[in-house]
Amino acid sequence: MKRPVALLGAAAAAVTLAACGADTGAGGPAGPPQPGGTLRYGLSLAPTCSDPAQAGTNQTVYVTRQIVDSLTDQNPETGAITPWLAQSWEVSPDAKTFTFHLRPGVTFSDGTPLTATSVQKNFDAVVRTLTGVKAPLGASYLAGYTGTTAVDPLTARVEFDRPNAQFLQASSTPQLGLLADATTAKSADERCLGDNIGSGPFTYAEYKQGSSATVVKRPGYAWGSAVFAHQGEAYLDRIEFRVVPESGVRAGSLSSNQLDAISDALPQDAPQIEATGGSVLVTSNPGLPFGIQPNVTRGPLRDPAVRGALERAIDRQELVDTVLGPQFRPASSSLGSKTPAYVDLSGQIRYDPDAVRRQLDQAGWVPGGDGIRAKDGVRLSFGVLFSRAFAGNQAILELIQQQLHKVGVDVQLQVASDSEYTARQNAKDFDSVYYNTTRADGDILRTTFGLADRNLNVRGPIPPLDQALYDQLQAVDPATRAQLIGQAQKLVVDNGLWIPTIELSQAIGVSNAVQDLKFEASGRLQFFDTWLRK
């Protein structure tokens, strides 16, 4: 019997977000919530920058999300955008202007009030101060931003030079969470040092970049999201985030009551956690599932027949069963299944090695003496650039390498440090690249595949795809926009621009004392409603 490999880790290229909002339920009925107490949380990777706009991994977002509120929130069950710091809003028919009516009485933790000018300074800082290098997600959400006008102290009008329907959902993300003027006035580097001031339900007590973090309850907090289960202050007094890289040590610390909750609980850890009354909470990340993105200008991957064959040459269920475990699921589209407007394309990318061989034969790729195919003297061989930011990447790709070898395809795995990986991506110096991106909005397809956006495929025009990707930005009607995103998903697969593998999942181990720890729409953790049973 195949056994999952002990790996699991933090998400690569984490961006923001839809997930289930399940409570822990550990230990049975617990009665009414009890305020107070310190929750000790074990991170699998060290937190990086303390600025929510620059946070780049799930483990960091778990921390930074607690100090900022956003203009809106997103219901993790329905994907609907709901009020938070903005009580209401209007979107212009051309999707270029968004007018937010702010909740009165909101203050940042330094006592200064939230105003429309605060919104303006935050968005200006993301676009002009942080840039796309320091805050790539926030910068992509604000593409075409021309400015924010304070119509009155509590009315902010945000304007773009082009249609930007995705911005309403973007306004719910932690990357666009609002910070006080004292923070937005700082340089990007200064904002990573841990003393950022937000309006959120927690404030930083200590932040040691690359080491640990502690947040404490904000007294007087009274402007929670409409998604939250209660209003008023958070229940927890304090959350201590500790870095425990070894999975077995994390699970052991949870079972021995040294920690209350942990990231990346492995399948083999579950019996130990459950034996002491704990449980494992799981949700799939929305956005782009993990997959291979081919550079269509290099080598055999220029041939659409090869790219199409690769879609059906990967046994995704074997990846889950052999490498990951039951909390993961095979990818079934160019969007994850928890993403609003997701369309199931599993039939189109179903594993069928015999069909793959026939397709490659028909395209002129003939097996050589070593089993690897060739055409016109060119071997069917290409590299896959990847990083270890998600601990499962190498084991997954090694198994894919074996699967593709069986149909005559040679894959060269090219692991890189985070810095080299980013540099080569930016230079588009690769045959293909392997990663995922998290966001609970189908616009992630545009920012990934759009001709005027990242376009790591280095592709030229594909008129139907280009039209769907950019028309959805003009669609204020949710049903129309969902239809366009559905078209784009299929066209990405039809053209072999993304070869999906698995969906990233968050697996959080919790003790029986932890109640109501939930996933927000991004698949990250929401601690506001969490409490400890005494």
mmCIF file of C-alpha atoms in Angstrom, residues 64-252:
data_model
loop_
_atom_site.group_PDB
_atom_site.id
_atom_site.type_symbol
_atom_site.label_atom_id
_atom_site.label_comp_id
_atom_site.label_asym_id
_atom_site.label_seq_id
_atom_site.Cartn_x
_atom_site.Cartn_y
_atom_site.Cartn_z
ATOM 1 C CA THR A 64 -0.277 39.905 9.888
ATOM 2 C CA ARG A 65 -3.994 39.446 9.181
ATOM 3 C CA GLN A 66 -4.768 39.860 12.886
ATOM 4 C CA ILE A 67 -3.717 43.520 13.061
ATOM 5 C CA VAL A 68 -5.614 44.922 10.066
ATOM 6 C CA ASP A 69 -9.207 45.227 8.994
ATOM 7 C CA SER A 70 -10.205 45.586 5.339
ATOM 8 C CA LEU A 71 -12.808 47.735 3.643
ATOM 9 C CA THR A 72 -14.871 44.624 2.918
ATOM 10 C CA ASP A 73 -14.841 40.934 3.793
ATOM 11 C CA GLN A 74 -15.694 37.814 1.800
ATOM 12 C CA ASN A 75 -18.063 35.129 3.006
ATOM 13 C CA PRO A 76 -16.054 31.870 2.941
ATOM 14 C CA GLU A 77 -19.147 29.804 2.192
ATOM 15 C CA THR A 78 -20.720 31.833 -0.625
ATOM 16 C CA GLY A 79 -17.918 34.072 -1.896
ATOM 17 C CA ALA A 80 -20.184 37.099 -1.390
ATOM 18 C CA ILE A 81 -18.541 40.433 -0.505
ATOM 19 C CA THR A 82 -19.818 41.767 2.821
ATOM 20 C CA PRO A 83 -19.360 44.958 4.914
ATOM 21 C CA TRP A 84 -16.427 45.552 7.251
ATOM 22 C CA LEU A 85 -14.823 48.977 7.564
ATOM 23 C CA ALA A 86 -17.066 50.068 4.709
ATOM 24 C CA GLN A 87 -20.752 49.920 5.600
ATOM 25 C CA SER A 88 -21.767 50.130 1.954
ATOM 26 C CA TRP A 89 -20.356 50.908 -1.485
ATOM 27 C CA GLU A 90 -21.258 51.682 -5.072
ATOM 28 C CA VAL A 91 -19.523 50.497 -8.226
ATOM 29 C CA SER A 92 -19.859 52.582 -11.381
ATOM 30 C CA PRO A 93 -21.387 50.899 -14.452
ATOM 31 C CA ASP A 94 -17.998 50.958 -16.178
ATOM 32 C CA ALA A 95 -16.284 49.368 -13.112
ATOM 33 C CA LYS A 96 -13.760 52.211 -12.952
ATOM 34 C CA THR A 97 -14.998 53.966 -9.799
ATOM 35 C CA PHE A 98 -15.647 52.424 -6.363
ATOM 36 C CA THR A 99 -17.177 54.597 -3.669
ATOM 37 C CA PHE A 100 -16.908 53.311 -0.084
ATOM 38 C CA HIS A 101 -18.954 54.686 2.828
ATOM 39 C CA LEU A 102 -16.884 54.116 5.953
ATOM 40 C CA ARG A 103 -18.145 53.022 9.331
ATOM 41 C CA PRO A 104 -18.006 55.900 11.836
ATOM 42 C CA GLY A 105 -16.088 55.620 15.108
ATOM 43 C CA VAL A 106 -13.293 53.319 13.865
ATOM 44 C CA THR A 107 -9.827 54.083 15.202
ATOM 45 C CA PHE A 108 -6.358 52.715 14.677
ATOM 46 C CA SER A 109 -4.555 51.341 17.708
ATOM 47 C CA ASP A 110 -2.640 54.628 18.121
ATOM 48 C CA GLY A 111 -5.985 56.387 18.649
ATOM 49 C CA THR A 112 -6.143 58.152 15.279
ATOM 50 C CA PRO A 113 -9.448 57.897 13.401
ATOM 51 C CA LEU A 114 -10.071 55.960 10.211
ATOM 52 C CA THR A 115 -11.040 58.429 7.483
ATOM 53 C CA ALA A 116 -11.302 58.534 3.724
ATOM 54 C CA THR A 117 -7.840 60.090 3.711
ATOM 55 C CA SER A 118 -6.543 56.943 5.450
ATOM 56 C CA VAL A 119 -7.836 54.890 2.531
ATOM 57 C CA GLN A 120 -6.104 57.230 0.079
ATOM 58 C CA LYS A 121 -2.762 57.065 1.905
ATOM 59 C CA ASN A 122 -2.877 53.266 2.141
ATOM 60 C CA PHE A 123 -3.542 52.696 -1.553
ATOM 61 C CA ASP A 124 -1.077 55.371 -2.592
ATOM 62 C CA ALA A 125 1.574 53.651 -0.454
ATOM 63 C CA VAL A 126 0.966 50.275 -2.063
ATOM 64 C CA VAL A 127 1.198 51.684 -5.579
ATOM 65 C CA ARG A 128 3.957 54.260 -5.138
ATOM 66 C CA THR A 129 5.957 53.231 -2.083
ATOM 67 C CA LEU A 130 5.843 49.449 -2.019
ATOM 68 C CA THR A 131 5.803 48.870 -5.804
ATOM 69 C CA GLY A 132 5.121 45.551 -7.497
ATOM 70 C CA VAL A 133 8.383 44.062 -6.208
ATOM 71 C CA LYS A 134 7.674 44.650 -2.520
ATOM 72 C CA ALA A 135 3.907 44.072 -2.694
ATOM 73 C CA PRO A 136 3.119 42.185 -5.924
ATOM 74 C CA LEU A 137 -0.401 41.201 -4.895
ATOM 75 C CA GLY A 138 -1.485 44.621 -3.712
ATOM 76 C CA ALA A 139 0.055 46.208 -6.784
ATOM 77 C CA SER A 140 -1.813 43.804 -9.076
ATOM 78 C CA TYR A 141 -5.097 44.529 -7.290
ATOM 79 C CA LEU A 142 -4.525 48.251 -7.868
ATOM 80 C CA ALA A 143 -3.407 48.064 -11.513
ATOM 81 C CA GLY A 144 -4.610 51.181 -13.306
ATOM 82 C CA TYR A 145 -5.128 53.046 -10.024
ATOM 83 C CA THR A 146 -5.351 56.803 -10.578
ATOM 84 C CA GLY A 147 -6.080 57.869 -7.028
ATOM 85 C CA THR A 148 -8.483 58.057 -4.113
ATOM 86 C CA THR A 149 -10.595 61.138 -3.380
ATOM 87 C CA ALA A 150 -11.891 61.952 0.101
ATOM 88 C CA VAL A 151 -15.405 63.051 -0.889
ATOM 89 C CA ASP A 152 -16.026 63.712 2.801
ATOM 90 C CA PRO A 153 -14.353 62.358 5.953
ATOM 91 C CA LEU A 154 -16.165 59.019 5.676
ATOM 92 C CA THR A 155 -16.556 58.635 1.902
ATOM 93 C CA ALA A 156 -13.639 57.437 -0.229
ATOM 94 C CA ARG A 157 -13.870 57.334 -4.017
ATOM 95 C CA VAL A 158 -11.268 54.987 -5.545
ATOM 96 C CA GLU A 159 -10.701 55.433 -9.283
ATOM 97 C CA PHE A 160 -8.973 53.480 -12.051
ATOM 98 C CA ASP A 161 -8.106 54.328 -15.638
ATOM 99 C CA ARG A 162 -9.651 51.068 -16.859
ATOM 100 C CA PRO A 163 -12.437 48.691 -15.802
ATOM 101 C CA ASN A 164 -11.422 46.785 -12.677
ATOM 102 C CA ALA A 165 -14.348 44.708 -11.397
ATOM 103 C CA GLN A 166 -12.009 42.469 -9.402
ATOM 104 C CA PHE A 167 -11.142 45.353 -7.080
ATOM 105 C CA LEU A 168 -14.226 44.860 -4.912
ATOM 106 C CA GLN A 169 -13.008 41.414 -3.878
ATOM 107 C CA ALA A 170 -9.452 42.722 -3.622
ATOM 108 C CA SER A 171 -10.658 45.226 -1.043
ATOM 109 C CA SER A 172 -11.358 42.266 1.270
ATOM 110 C CA THR A 173 -7.813 40.917 1.223
ATOM 111 C CA PRO A 174 -5.183 41.369 3.957
ATOM 112 C CA GLN A 175 -2.808 42.830 1.370
ATOM 113 C CA LEU A 176 -5.129 45.851 1.159
ATOM 114 C CA GLY A 177 -5.817 45.956 4.910
ATOM 115 C CA LEU A 178 -5.703 49.501 6.256
ATOM 116 C CA LEU A 179 -2.880 50.908 8.385
ATOM 117 C CA ALA A 180 -2.512 54.178 10.277
ATOM 118 C CA ASP A 181 -0.822 57.245 8.770
ATOM 119 C CA ALA A 182 2.183 56.686 11.024
ATOM 120 C CA THR A 183 2.767 53.360 9.262
ATOM 121 C CA THR A 184 1.949 54.303 5.661
ATOM 122 C CA ALA A 185 4.462 57.169 5.943
ATOM 123 C CA LYS A 186 7.310 54.666 6.466
ATOM 124 C CA SER A 187 9.502 53.080 3.834
ATOM 125 C CA ALA A 188 8.802 49.543 2.684
ATOM 126 C CA ASP A 189 11.751 48.187 4.671
ATOM 127 C CA GLU A 190 10.730 50.019 7.850
ATOM 128 C CA ARG A 191 7.256 48.516 7.572
ATOM 129 C CA CYS A 192 8.730 45.023 7.958
ATOM 130 C CA LEU A 193 10.059 45.616 11.470
ATOM 131 C CA GLY A 194 6.982 44.793 13.510
ATOM 132 C CA ASP A 195 5.519 48.020 14.907
ATOM 133 C CA ASN A 196 2.819 48.517 12.256
ATOM 134 C CA ILE A 197 -0.393 50.140 13.474
ATOM 135 C CA GLY A 198 -3.743 48.825 12.246
ATOM 136 C CA SER A 199 -7.383 48.993 13.301
ATOM 137 C CA GLY A 200 -7.689 45.223 13.738
ATOM 138 C CA PRO A 201 -8.834 43.175 16.734
ATOM 139 C CA PHE A 202 -5.216 42.483 17.760
ATOM 140 C CA THR A 203 -2.046 44.579 17.957
ATOM 141 C CA TYR A 204 1.598 43.615 17.817
ATOM 142 C CA ALA A 205 3.194 43.047 21.215
ATOM 143 C CA GLU A 206 6.379 41.661 19.656
ATOM 144 C CA TYR A 207 7.539 40.800 16.158
ATOM 145 C CA LYS A 208 10.896 39.159 15.524
ATOM 146 C CA GLN A 209 11.248 38.849 11.777
ATOM 147 C CA GLY A 210 12.312 35.337 10.889
ATOM 148 C CA SER A 211 11.725 34.095 14.441
ATOM 149 C CA SER A 212 8.434 34.672 16.297
ATOM 150 C CA ALA A 213 5.523 37.032 16.849
ATOM 151 C CA THR A 214 3.002 37.874 19.553
ATOM 152 C CA VAL A 215 -0.266 39.768 19.181
ATOM 153 C CA VAL A 216 -2.561 40.955 21.976
ATOM 154 C CA LYS A 217 -6.247 41.831 22.085
ATOM 155 C CA ARG A 218 -7.191 45.393 21.158
ATOM 156 C CA PRO A 219 -9.325 46.852 23.975
ATOM 157 C CA GLY A 220 -12.470 48.569 22.740
ATOM 158 C CA TYR A 221 -12.530 46.936 19.303
ATOM 159 C CA ALA A 222 -16.130 47.209 18.063
ATOM 160 C CA TRP A 223 -16.195 47.126 14.243
ATOM 161 C CA GLY A 224 -15.847 43.494 13.261
ATOM 162 C CA SER A 225 -16.715 42.091 9.850
ATOM 163 C CA ALA A 226 -20.257 41.013 9.047
ATOM 164 C CA VAL A 227 -18.776 37.523 8.520
ATOM 165 C CA PHE A 228 -17.633 37.264 12.157
ATOM 166 C CA ALA A 229 -19.808 35.204 14.491
ATOM 167 C CA HIS A 230 -19.801 37.838 17.242
ATOM 168 C CA GLN A 231 -19.238 41.568 17.657
ATOM 169 C CA GLY A 232 -17.137 43.444 20.196
ATOM 170 C CA GLU A 233 -13.629 42.502 21.248
ATOM 171 C CA ALA A 234 -11.846 39.282 20.325
ATOM 172 C CA TYR A 235 -12.126 36.495 22.901
ATOM 173 C CA LEU A 236 -8.419 35.646 23.147
ATOM 174 C CA ASP A 237 -6.166 37.895 25.219
ATOM 175 C CA ARG A 238 -3.023 36.901 23.372
ATOM 176 C CA ILE A 239 -1.689 34.747 20.524
ATOM 177 C CA GLU A 240 1.939 33.616 20.640
ATOM 178 C CA PHE A 241 3.277 32.441 17.274
ATOM 179 C CA ARG A 242 6.308 30.168 17.620
ATOM 180 C CA VAL A 243 8.314 28.633 14.787
ATOM 181 C CA VAL A 244 8.568 24.836 14.920
ATOM 182 C CA PRO A 245 9.893 23.622 11.543
ATOM 183 C CA GLU A 246 9.861 19.875 12.269
ATOM 184 C CA SER A 247 6.418 18.367 11.731
ATOM 185 C CA GLY A 248 6.867 15.624 14.333
ATOM 186 C CA VAL A 249 7.942 18.143 16.957
ATOM 187 C CA ARG A 250 4.901 20.315 16.184
ATOM 188 C CA ALA A 251 2.529 17.374 16.597
ATOM 189 C CA GLY A 252 4.269 16.214 19.767
#
